Short mmCIF file of C-alpha atoms and ligand atoms in Angstrom, two decimals:
data_model
loop_
_atom_site.label_atom_id
_atom_site.label_comp_id
_atom_site.label_asym_id
_atom_site.label_seq_id
_atom_site.Cartn_x
_atom_site.Cartn_y
_atom_site.Cartn_z
CA MET L 103 0.00 0.00 0.00
CA ARG L 104 2.80 2.37 1.02
CA THR L 105 4.75 1.52 -2.12
CA LEU L 106 1.69 2.22 -4.21
CA LEU L 107 1.22 5.57 -2.51
CA CYS L 108 4.88 6.45 -3.07
CA LEU L 109 4.54 5.50 -6.71
CA ILE L 110 1.48 7.71 -7.11
CA ILE L 111 3.25 10.63 -5.44
CA PHE L 112 6.32 10.06 -7.60
CA LEU L 113 4.33 9.86 -10.82
CA SER L 114 2.35 12.98 -10.09
CA SER L 115 5.57 14.91 -9.48
CA VAL L 116 6.98 13.99 -12.89
CA SER L 117 5.91 16.42 -15.55
CA PHE L 118 4.45 14.70 -18.56
CA ALA L 119 4.92 17.45 -21.11
CA ALA L 120 4.13 15.07 -23.94
CA PRO L 121 7.18 15.04 -26.21
CA PHE L 122 6.43 15.97 -29.78
CA GLN L 123 6.21 12.68 -31.63
CA GLU L 124 6.80 12.71 -35.33
CA THR L 125 8.63 10.50 -37.80
CA GLU L 126 11.18 11.97 -40.20
CA ALA L 127 8.72 11.42 -43.06
CA GLN L 128 5.96 13.26 -41.18
CA LYS L 129 8.30 16.16 -40.53
CA GLN L 130 9.23 16.34 -44.20
CA GLN L 131 5.56 16.33 -45.09
CA ARG L 132 4.81 19.11 -42.59
CA MET L 133 7.64 21.19 -44.00
CA ALA L 134 7.06 20.38 -47.68
CA TRP L 135 5.47 23.72 -48.66
CA TRP L 136 8.34 25.56 -46.97
CA THR L 137 11.11 23.54 -48.63
CA ASP L 138 9.42 24.09 -51.98
CA ALA L 139 8.98 27.83 -51.38
CA ARG L 140 12.68 28.58 -50.82
CA PHE L 141 12.23 32.33 -50.67
CA GLY L 142 10.54 34.51 -48.05
CA LEU L 143 10.41 38.07 -46.77
CA PHE L 144 11.49 39.01 -43.27
CA ILE L 145 10.13 42.30 -41.93
CA HIS L 146 11.62 44.09 -38.93
CA TRP L 147 9.34 46.88 -37.89
CA GLY L 148 8.87 48.65 -34.61
CA THR L 149 9.35 52.05 -33.01
CA TYR L 150 13.13 51.73 -33.62
CA ALA L 151 12.34 52.62 -37.25
CA MET L 152 12.08 56.22 -36.01
CA ALA L 153 15.60 56.23 -34.57
CA ALA L 154 16.61 54.81 -37.96
CA ARG L 155 19.89 53.52 -36.61
CA HIS L 156 19.42 49.78 -35.92
CA GLU L 157 16.76 47.84 -34.05
CA TRP L 158 19.21 47.43 -31.16
CA VAL L 159 19.50 51.20 -30.68
CA LYS L 160 17.99 51.12 -27.19
CA THR L 161 20.63 48.78 -25.86
CA ARG L 162 23.52 50.00 -28.01
CA GLU L 163 23.03 53.51 -26.66
CA ARG L 164 22.13 52.29 -23.14
CA MET L 165 18.86 54.22 -23.21
CA THR L 166 16.48 54.39 -20.29
CA ASP L 167 12.79 53.62 -20.83
CA LYS L 168 12.13 57.32 -20.48
CA GLU L 169 14.62 58.23 -23.22
CA TYR L 170 13.21 55.59 -25.52
CA GLU L 171 9.59 56.44 -24.82
CA LYS L 172 9.58 59.32 -27.32
CA TYR L 173 9.45 56.89 -30.20
CA PHE L 174 6.35 55.23 -28.79
CA GLU L 175 4.73 58.59 -28.07
CA LEU L 176 5.27 59.79 -31.63
CA PHE L 177 5.01 56.62 -33.72
CA ASP L 178 2.61 57.36 -36.57
CA PRO L 179 3.20 55.43 -39.80
CA ASP L 180 0.73 57.46 -41.81
CA LEU L 181 1.65 55.96 -45.20
CA TYR L 182 1.31 52.35 -44.06
CA ASN L 183 -0.42 50.24 -46.68
CA PRO L 184 0.29 46.55 -46.17
CA LYS L 185 -1.24 45.70 -49.55
CA GLU L 186 1.72 47.45 -51.17
CA TRP L 187 4.13 45.47 -49.03
CA ALA L 188 2.43 42.20 -49.89
CA GLN L 189 2.50 43.01 -53.60
CA ALA L 190 6.18 43.95 -53.44
CA ALA L 191 6.94 40.61 -51.79
CA LYS L 192 4.85 38.65 -54.22
CA ASN L 193 6.38 40.40 -57.24
CA ALA L 194 9.83 39.59 -55.90
CA GLY L 195 8.87 35.91 -55.98
CA MET L 196 8.57 35.43 -52.23
CA LYS L 197 6.20 32.76 -50.97
CA TYR L 198 5.99 33.55 -47.26
CA PHE L 199 6.72 36.35 -44.86
CA VAL L 200 7.81 36.64 -41.25
CA ILE L 201 6.97 39.80 -39.33
CA THR L 202 8.36 40.96 -35.99
CA ALA L 203 5.14 41.00 -33.98
CA LYS L 204 7.37 42.06 -31.08
CA HIS L 205 11.10 42.71 -31.24
CA HIS L 206 13.57 43.05 -28.36
CA GLU L 207 12.35 46.60 -27.61
CA GLY L 208 9.09 45.00 -26.40
CA PHE L 209 6.72 47.05 -28.57
CA CYS L 210 3.80 45.03 -29.94
CA LEU L 211 2.36 45.58 -33.41
CA TRP L 212 -0.93 43.97 -32.43
CA ASP L 213 -3.61 44.87 -29.93
CA SER L 214 -2.39 42.51 -27.22
CA LYS L 215 -4.52 42.30 -24.13
CA TYR L 216 -1.44 41.76 -21.97
CA THR L 217 0.27 45.14 -22.46
CA ASP L 218 -0.27 48.82 -23.13
CA TYR L 219 2.96 49.02 -25.08
CA LYS L 220 1.35 48.42 -28.44
CA ALA L 221 0.44 50.04 -31.76
CA THR L 222 -3.09 50.89 -30.73
CA ASN L 223 -1.72 53.21 -28.04
CA THR L 224 0.52 55.22 -30.37
CA PRO L 225 -0.71 58.28 -32.30
CA TYR L 226 -1.39 55.87 -35.17
CA GLY L 227 -3.95 54.23 -32.95
CA LYS L 228 -4.62 51.06 -34.91
CA ASP L 229 -3.55 47.44 -34.98
CA LEU L 230 -0.68 47.11 -37.47
CA LEU L 231 -0.42 43.34 -37.52
CA ARG L 232 -3.91 42.17 -38.46
CA PRO L 233 -4.16 44.13 -41.75
CA MET L 234 -0.67 42.93 -42.66
CA VAL L 235 -1.59 39.30 -42.14
CA GLU L 236 -4.72 39.77 -44.21
CA ALA L 237 -2.90 41.59 -47.02
CA PHE L 238 -0.17 38.95 -47.36
CA ARG L 239 -2.66 36.10 -47.19
CA ALA L 240 -4.70 37.77 -49.91
CA GLU L 241 -1.60 37.71 -52.14
CA GLY L 242 -1.20 34.00 -51.44
CA LEU L 243 1.80 34.23 -49.12
CA ARG L 244 2.09 32.08 -46.03
CA VAL L 245 2.24 33.81 -42.65
CA GLY L 246 5.06 33.74 -40.13
CA PHE L 247 5.46 35.54 -36.81
CA TYR L 248 8.73 36.55 -35.24
CA TYR L 249 8.39 36.98 -31.50
CA SER L 250 11.25 38.20 -29.35
CA LEU L 251 11.93 36.12 -26.26
CA ILE L 252 14.05 39.04 -25.12
CA ASP L 253 12.16 42.09 -23.83
CA TRP L 254 13.78 45.41 -22.93
CA HIS L 255 10.57 47.01 -21.78
CA HIS L 256 8.83 44.51 -19.49
CA PRO L 257 9.26 45.56 -15.84
CA GLU L 258 9.81 41.98 -14.62
CA TYR L 259 12.34 41.01 -17.27
CA PRO L 260 15.60 40.55 -15.36
CA VAL L 261 18.50 42.75 -16.45
CA ASP L 262 21.17 40.70 -18.25
CA ARG L 263 24.31 41.18 -20.28
CA ILE L 264 22.57 42.64 -23.32
CA HIS L 265 19.92 44.67 -21.51
CA PRO L 266 20.00 48.47 -22.13
CA ARG L 267 20.61 49.14 -18.42
CA ARG L 268 23.30 46.51 -17.91
CA ASP L 269 26.04 49.00 -17.02
CA ASP L 270 24.00 51.00 -14.53
CA LYS L 271 24.94 49.50 -11.16
CA GLU L 272 22.35 51.40 -9.24
CA PHE L 273 19.59 50.35 -11.63
CA ARG L 274 20.72 46.75 -11.43
CA GLU L 275 20.72 46.83 -7.65
CA LYS L 276 17.26 48.37 -7.51
CA ASN L 277 15.91 45.83 -9.98
CA LYS L 278 17.61 42.73 -8.75
CA ASP L 279 14.37 41.17 -7.56
CA ARG L 280 12.62 41.19 -10.91
CA ASP L 281 10.51 38.08 -11.10
CA ILE L 282 11.11 36.11 -14.24
CA THR L 283 8.09 33.89 -13.62
CA GLN L 284 5.91 36.94 -14.24
CA TYR L 285 7.71 37.60 -17.48
CA GLN L 286 7.34 33.92 -18.45
CA GLU L 287 3.62 34.19 -18.00
CA TYR L 288 3.53 37.27 -20.18
CA LEU L 289 5.64 35.61 -22.86
CA HIS L 290 3.53 32.44 -22.92
CA ASN L 291 0.31 34.45 -22.94
CA GLN L 292 1.42 36.57 -25.84
CA VAL L 293 2.57 33.60 -27.91
CA ARG L 294 -0.79 31.96 -27.22
CA GLU L 295 -2.54 35.12 -28.33
CA LEU L 296 -0.56 35.26 -31.56
CA LEU L 297 -1.29 31.62 -32.28
CA THR L 298 -5.00 31.77 -31.56
CA GLU L 299 -6.21 35.11 -32.90
CA PHE L 300 -4.78 35.27 -36.40
CA GLY L 301 -5.85 31.99 -38.00
CA THR L 302 -3.29 29.53 -39.31
CA ILE L 303 0.26 30.57 -38.58
CA ASP L 304 2.70 28.81 -40.85
CA CYS L 305 6.02 29.77 -39.25
CA LEU L 306 7.16 30.89 -35.83
CA PHE L 307 10.53 32.56 -35.29
CA LEU L 308 11.35 32.86 -31.59
CA ASP L 309 14.42 34.99 -30.94
CA TYR L 310 16.75 34.24 -29.12
CA SER L 311 18.63 32.45 -26.34
CA PHE L 312 22.03 33.45 -24.98
CA PRO L 313 22.67 31.07 -22.10
CA GLY L 314 25.59 31.36 -19.72
CA GLU L 315 26.67 34.06 -17.34
CA ASP L 316 24.22 36.93 -17.15
CA GLY L 317 22.35 35.45 -20.09
CA LYS L 318 19.10 33.62 -20.68
CA GLY L 319 18.13 30.23 -21.97
CA ARG L 320 15.60 27.44 -21.82
CA ASP L 321 14.85 27.70 -18.09
CA ASP L 322 14.23 31.42 -18.35
CA TRP L 323 11.77 31.04 -21.22
CA GLN L 324 10.39 27.69 -20.02
CA SER L 325 11.15 26.64 -23.55
CA GLU L 326 9.89 23.08 -23.49
CA LYS L 327 6.56 24.08 -22.07
CA LEU L 328 6.30 26.96 -24.52
CA LEU L 329 7.06 24.73 -27.48
CA ALA L 330 4.57 22.08 -26.33
CA MET L 331 1.90 24.79 -26.28
CA VAL L 332 2.93 26.03 -29.72
CA ARG L 333 2.68 22.52 -31.20
CA GLU L 334 -0.66 21.99 -29.56
CA LEU L 335 -2.16 25.25 -30.81
CA GLN L 336 -0.73 25.06 -34.33
CA PRO L 337 0.33 21.47 -35.08
CA ASN L 338 1.64 22.34 -38.55
CA VAL L 339 3.61 25.44 -37.65
CA ILE L 340 7.31 25.41 -38.57
CA VAL L 341 9.50 26.60 -35.69
CA ASN L 342 13.08 27.91 -35.72
CA ASP L 343 15.93 26.83 -33.49
CA ARG L 344 16.54 29.60 -30.96
CA LEU L 345 14.70 28.31 -27.91
CA ASP L 346 17.91 26.72 -26.59
CA LEU L 347 16.52 23.25 -27.31
CA LEU L 348 19.03 22.07 -29.88
CA ASP L 349 19.62 18.83 -28.00
CA VAL L 350 15.93 18.07 -27.47
CA PRO L 351 14.19 15.83 -30.02
CA GLY L 352 11.57 17.94 -31.80
CA GLY L 353 13.01 21.08 -30.15
CA TRP L 354 13.46 22.83 -33.50
CA ASP L 355 12.51 22.37 -37.13
CA PHE L 356 15.28 24.17 -38.96
CA ARG L 357 18.63 25.84 -38.34
CA THR L 358 19.03 29.57 -38.84
CA PRO L 359 22.48 30.78 -39.83
CA GLU L 360 22.31 34.55 -40.28
CA GLN L 361 24.48 37.21 -41.91
CA PHE L 362 26.85 34.70 -43.54
CA MET L 363 26.66 32.08 -46.26
CA PRO L 364 27.18 28.53 -45.00
CA ARG L 365 29.87 26.72 -46.93
CA GLU L 366 27.71 23.68 -47.53
CA TRP L 367 24.32 22.17 -46.64
CA VAL L 368 23.95 22.74 -42.90
CA GLN L 369 24.48 19.54 -40.92
CA VAL L 370 23.75 18.39 -37.40
CA ASP L 371 25.53 15.25 -36.18
CA GLY L 372 26.63 14.55 -39.73
CA GLN L 373 23.08 14.72 -41.11
CA ARG L 374 21.81 17.34 -43.52
CA VAL L 375 19.00 19.32 -41.88
CA PRO L 376 16.45 21.87 -43.08
CA TRP L 377 17.92 25.36 -42.89
CA GLU L 378 16.96 28.91 -43.62
CA THR L 379 19.40 31.76 -43.73
CA CYS L 380 18.05 35.20 -42.91
CA GLN L 381 19.90 38.06 -44.53
CA THR L 382 19.67 41.82 -44.67
CA PHE L 383 19.97 44.13 -47.64
CA SER L 384 22.42 46.30 -45.73
CA GLY L 385 23.57 44.90 -42.41
CA SER L 386 20.76 46.21 -40.21
CA TRP L 387 17.36 44.55 -39.71
CA GLY L 388 15.48 47.63 -38.67
CA TYR L 389 15.37 50.68 -40.97
CA TYR L 390 18.79 52.35 -40.95
CA ARG L 391 18.90 55.62 -42.83
CA ASP L 392 22.68 56.11 -42.91
CA GLU L 393 23.79 52.56 -43.59
CA TYR L 394 25.44 52.28 -47.00
CA THR L 395 26.65 48.72 -47.34
CA TRP L 396 23.68 47.73 -49.48
CA LYS L 397 24.17 44.53 -51.45
CA SER L 398 23.74 44.82 -55.20
CA PRO L 399 20.81 43.08 -56.93
CA ARG L 400 23.31 40.70 -58.48
CA GLN L 401 24.75 39.78 -55.08
CA LEU L 402 21.25 39.15 -53.80
CA VAL L 403 20.18 37.00 -56.73
CA THR L 404 23.39 35.01 -56.36
CA MET L 405 22.74 34.68 -52.65
CA LEU L 406 19.34 33.15 -53.36
CA ILE L 407 20.78 30.73 -55.91
CA GLU L 408 23.66 29.74 -53.66
CA THR L 409 21.32 29.12 -50.74
CA VAL L 410 19.09 26.82 -52.82
CA SER L 411 22.16 25.14 -54.34
CA LYS L 412 22.99 24.02 -50.78
CA GLY L 413 19.47 22.91 -49.94
CA GLY L 414 18.43 25.97 -47.93
CA ASN L 415 15.82 28.75 -47.81
CA LEU L 416 16.48 32.48 -47.98
CA LEU L 417 14.54 34.86 -45.74
CA LEU L 418 15.43 38.30 -46.99
CA ASN L 419 14.77 41.26 -44.75
CA VAL L 420 13.23 44.68 -45.27
CA GLY L 421 13.18 47.27 -42.49
CA PRO L 422 10.26 49.58 -43.33
CA THR L 423 10.44 53.27 -42.43
CA ALA L 424 8.50 54.85 -39.58
CA ARG L 425 6.09 56.28 -42.14
CA GLY L 426 5.19 52.73 -43.08
CA THR L 427 6.96 52.43 -46.42
CA PHE L 428 9.69 50.29 -47.99
CA ASP L 429 12.36 52.82 -48.97
CA ASP L 430 13.61 53.10 -52.56
CA ARG L 431 16.77 51.13 -51.94
CA ALA L 432 14.73 48.17 -50.73
CA MET L 433 12.15 48.53 -53.50
CA ASP L 434 14.84 48.63 -56.21
CA ARG L 435 16.31 45.40 -54.96
CA LEU L 436 12.98 43.63 -54.56
CA GLU L 437 12.06 44.65 -58.09
CA ALA L 438 15.37 43.46 -59.52
CA MET L 439 14.96 40.10 -57.82
CA GLY L 440 11.41 39.87 -59.15
CA GLU L 441 12.60 40.56 -62.66
CA TRP L 442 15.07 37.70 -62.45
CA MET L 443 12.58 35.41 -60.71
CA LYS L 444 9.93 35.98 -63.38
CA LEU L 445 12.10 34.18 -65.91
CA HIS L 446 14.01 31.85 -63.63
CA ASP L 447 11.82 30.81 -60.69
CA ARG L 448 11.69 27.28 -62.08
CA SER L 449 15.32 26.97 -60.99
CA ILE L 450 14.39 27.96 -57.41
CA TYR L 451 10.96 26.64 -56.35
CA GLY L 452 11.00 22.97 -55.49
CA CYS L 453 14.74 22.86 -56.13
CA THR L 454 17.58 21.69 -53.99
CA GLN L 455 21.24 20.70 -54.10
CA ALA L 456 22.26 18.69 -57.16
CA PRO L 457 23.20 15.04 -56.60
CA ASP L 458 26.87 14.64 -55.74
CA HIS L 459 27.68 12.85 -59.01
CA PHE L 460 27.05 16.10 -60.87
CA PRO L 461 30.06 18.22 -59.95
CA LYS L 462 29.80 22.00 -60.12
CA PRO L 463 31.39 23.41 -63.29
CA ASP L 464 33.79 26.38 -63.05
CA ASN L 465 32.11 29.68 -62.14
CA CYS L 466 28.69 28.08 -61.83
CA LEU L 467 26.18 27.10 -59.18
CA LEU L 468 23.83 24.14 -59.63
CA THR L 469 20.30 23.63 -58.46
CA TYR L 470 18.23 20.52 -59.07
CA HIS L 471 14.53 19.83 -59.35
CA PRO L 472 13.99 16.19 -58.33
CA GLU L 473 10.44 15.85 -59.69
CA LEU L 474 11.15 17.51 -63.02
CA ASN L 475 14.50 15.73 -63.08
CA ARG L 476 16.27 18.82 -64.34
CA ILE L 477 19.51 20.49 -63.41
CA TYR L 478 19.86 24.25 -63.54
CA VAL L 479 23.29 25.61 -64.32
CA HIS L 480 23.53 29.17 -63.00
CA VAL L 481 26.38 30.76 -64.90
CA LEU L 482 28.02 33.43 -62.76
CA GLU L 483 30.77 34.25 -65.24
CA TRP L 484 29.80 33.71 -68.87
CA PRO L 485 32.57 31.74 -70.60
CA PHE L 486 33.66 32.09 -74.20
CA LYS L 487 31.56 29.63 -76.24
CA SER L 488 32.31 26.41 -74.33
CA LEU L 489 30.98 25.40 -70.94
CA HIS L 490 32.39 22.03 -69.90
CA LEU L 491 30.28 19.81 -67.68
CA ASP L 492 32.28 16.87 -66.34
CA GLY L 493 30.25 13.81 -65.53
CA PHE L 494 27.20 14.96 -67.47
CA ASP L 495 27.63 13.28 -70.82
CA GLY L 496 25.04 10.66 -71.65
CA LYS L 497 22.86 12.08 -68.88
CA VAL L 498 21.32 15.05 -70.67
CA LYS L 499 18.66 14.79 -73.34
CA TYR L 500 18.08 18.48 -74.00
CA ALA L 501 19.49 21.82 -72.91
CA GLN L 502 18.15 25.33 -73.18
CA LEU L 503 18.59 28.84 -71.87
CA LEU L 504 15.90 29.27 -69.26
CA ASN L 505 15.15 32.93 -69.96
CA ASP L 506 13.89 32.35 -73.53
CA ALA L 507 13.75 28.54 -73.90
CA SER L 508 16.27 28.65 -76.74
CA GLU L 509 18.17 25.46 -77.43
CA VAL L 510 21.76 25.08 -76.31
CA GLN L 511 23.51 22.48 -78.42
CA PHE L 512 26.14 20.23 -76.94
CA ALA L 513 28.86 17.79 -77.84
CA SER L 514 30.57 15.01 -75.90
CA ARG L 515 34.22 14.65 -75.27
CA ARG L 516 36.15 11.92 -73.51
CA GLY L 517 38.16 13.17 -70.58
CA ALA L 518 39.43 12.35 -67.15
CA TRP L 519 37.80 13.71 -64.04
CA MET L 520 38.34 13.28 -60.39
CA ASP L 521 35.99 11.25 -58.30
CA GLU L 522 36.63 10.63 -54.63
CA GLY L 523 40.32 11.11 -55.20
CA LYS L 524 40.52 8.50 -57.96
CA ASN L 525 41.17 9.33 -61.56
CA LYS L 526 38.19 8.12 -63.47
CA GLU L 527 37.41 8.00 -67.15
CA SER L 528 34.29 9.87 -67.89
CA GLN L 529 32.59 11.85 -70.55
CA THR L 530 32.42 15.57 -70.52
CA LEU L 531 29.50 17.33 -72.02
CA THR L 532 30.38 20.63 -73.62
CA LEU L 533 27.65 23.19 -74.04
CA GLN L 534 27.99 25.45 -77.04
CA LEU L 535 27.07 28.86 -75.76
CA PRO L 536 26.40 32.02 -77.74
CA VAL L 537 29.25 34.51 -77.44
CA LYS L 538 26.94 37.09 -75.98
CA ALA L 539 25.36 36.25 -72.64
CA PRO L 540 21.60 36.71 -72.31
CA ASP L 541 20.74 40.05 -70.78
CA VAL L 542 19.68 38.82 -67.35
CA THR L 543 21.26 39.20 -63.92
CA VAL L 544 22.42 35.58 -63.79
CA PRO L 545 21.89 33.39 -66.88
CA VAL L 546 20.56 29.90 -66.30
CA ILE L 547 20.83 26.81 -68.49
CA GLU L 548 18.17 24.19 -67.99
CA LEU L 549 19.33 20.61 -68.48
CA PHE L 550 16.64 17.99 -69.05
CA LEU L 551 18.12 14.80 -67.67
CA GLN L 552 17.64 11.42 -69.32
C1 LIG M 258 19.47 38.65 -34.12
C2 LIG M 258 19.19 40.05 -33.65
C3 LIG M 258 17.99 40.64 -34.18
C4 LIG M 258 17.43 40.13 -35.46
C5 LIG M 258 17.69 38.67 -35.68
C6 LIG M 258 17.27 38.14 -37.01
O1 LIG M 258 19.01 37.69 -33.29
O2 LIG M 258 19.13 40.13 -32.26
O3 LIG M 258 17.98 42.00 -34.09
O4 LIG M 258 16.07 40.23 -35.34
O5 LIG M 258 18.98 38.36 -35.42
O6 LIG M 258 17.50 36.79 -37.12
#
């Protein structure tokens, strides 16, 4: 009897947060639309757009709440028209978008019932999130929310090593009893709100953990509990990897390298995993008026191709202005990408890394569409007449320029090529290219495989 009682007490003390159970095939199925889409829009928008010098301005400049408050008191994006944003994204060829519902500054774009620090209480006076979700959905894009785990406004959020007031000893001392459990409740409530009041949410980007001394991680966010709730509310949602649950099965859906190009398909424990790289046009996520390191359209198109050639997705960011517009520099780039995509999206959607037995020719990137069984040769530097493709001969039945579907003739040639360190006889296929490259940002040759 006593043993039974002990057992009951023991069992009731163990938390049964049901682990997320899913086979690899089920996960692939859940993520299929996303892997096909390959290209999305990230939007970083908050009151920091007014400072126009990085979304981290509050903490970079060690501002007090009072100093930062002016942005909230004056925020009035009078030109905001999310239909224009959605059209710009769609025309660029993007298939989904991810919006910062709340960034680290703590300001909420939606009419959350858990805070006053929200769009409806600014001079603008209206919910900014709902019309955006509707506008993007109407253009056929899938919906993703970014929600910052970090919060530099919440009064119970403990000061840490990246908090705006970290260097103020007196402030730290006065605030040392901040109660993280209250913040946890707020965080969980807001995520629940976002996942219950806006219909189907396709992606969730929770940002970010920085465990260790004076940092925050899974215990601070109650990550496992939070994720269990997310999966329960939106079973098909695709979740990023910043909850500090990398070692937990089902703790993340995809890896998120940012601001650099991975050298190869991102791997975890030697296995290729789904990945999405988020990138900026110019080094800042939030609108930054005086930032001049804008990437050229060609760099951006190449970035998209390279990402897909390594099996990844590209989430490309715009930081709208505080008037609610995409500035000209962003628009120019989105339009240029759209122009290229209009003729070449077949080499992006549904594509992935080419099989290893098709080595990458000089100055080219390869993508591969498994269902169509076609290889796309993205020619970064147009060669003079001959483009040699080792290992391709006998494997191609037809070749054409993708931009105008004009035939590219080819010839075979016996040659030696390297395979796993061994010298191997193989046949090289030589494409006979026109001397003049087609007038597109990056020319693409479509190879129909046998
Ligand atoms: C970093 C930054 C943040 C940005 C994010 C995008 O985590 O803190 O400002 O939102 O990267 O992935």
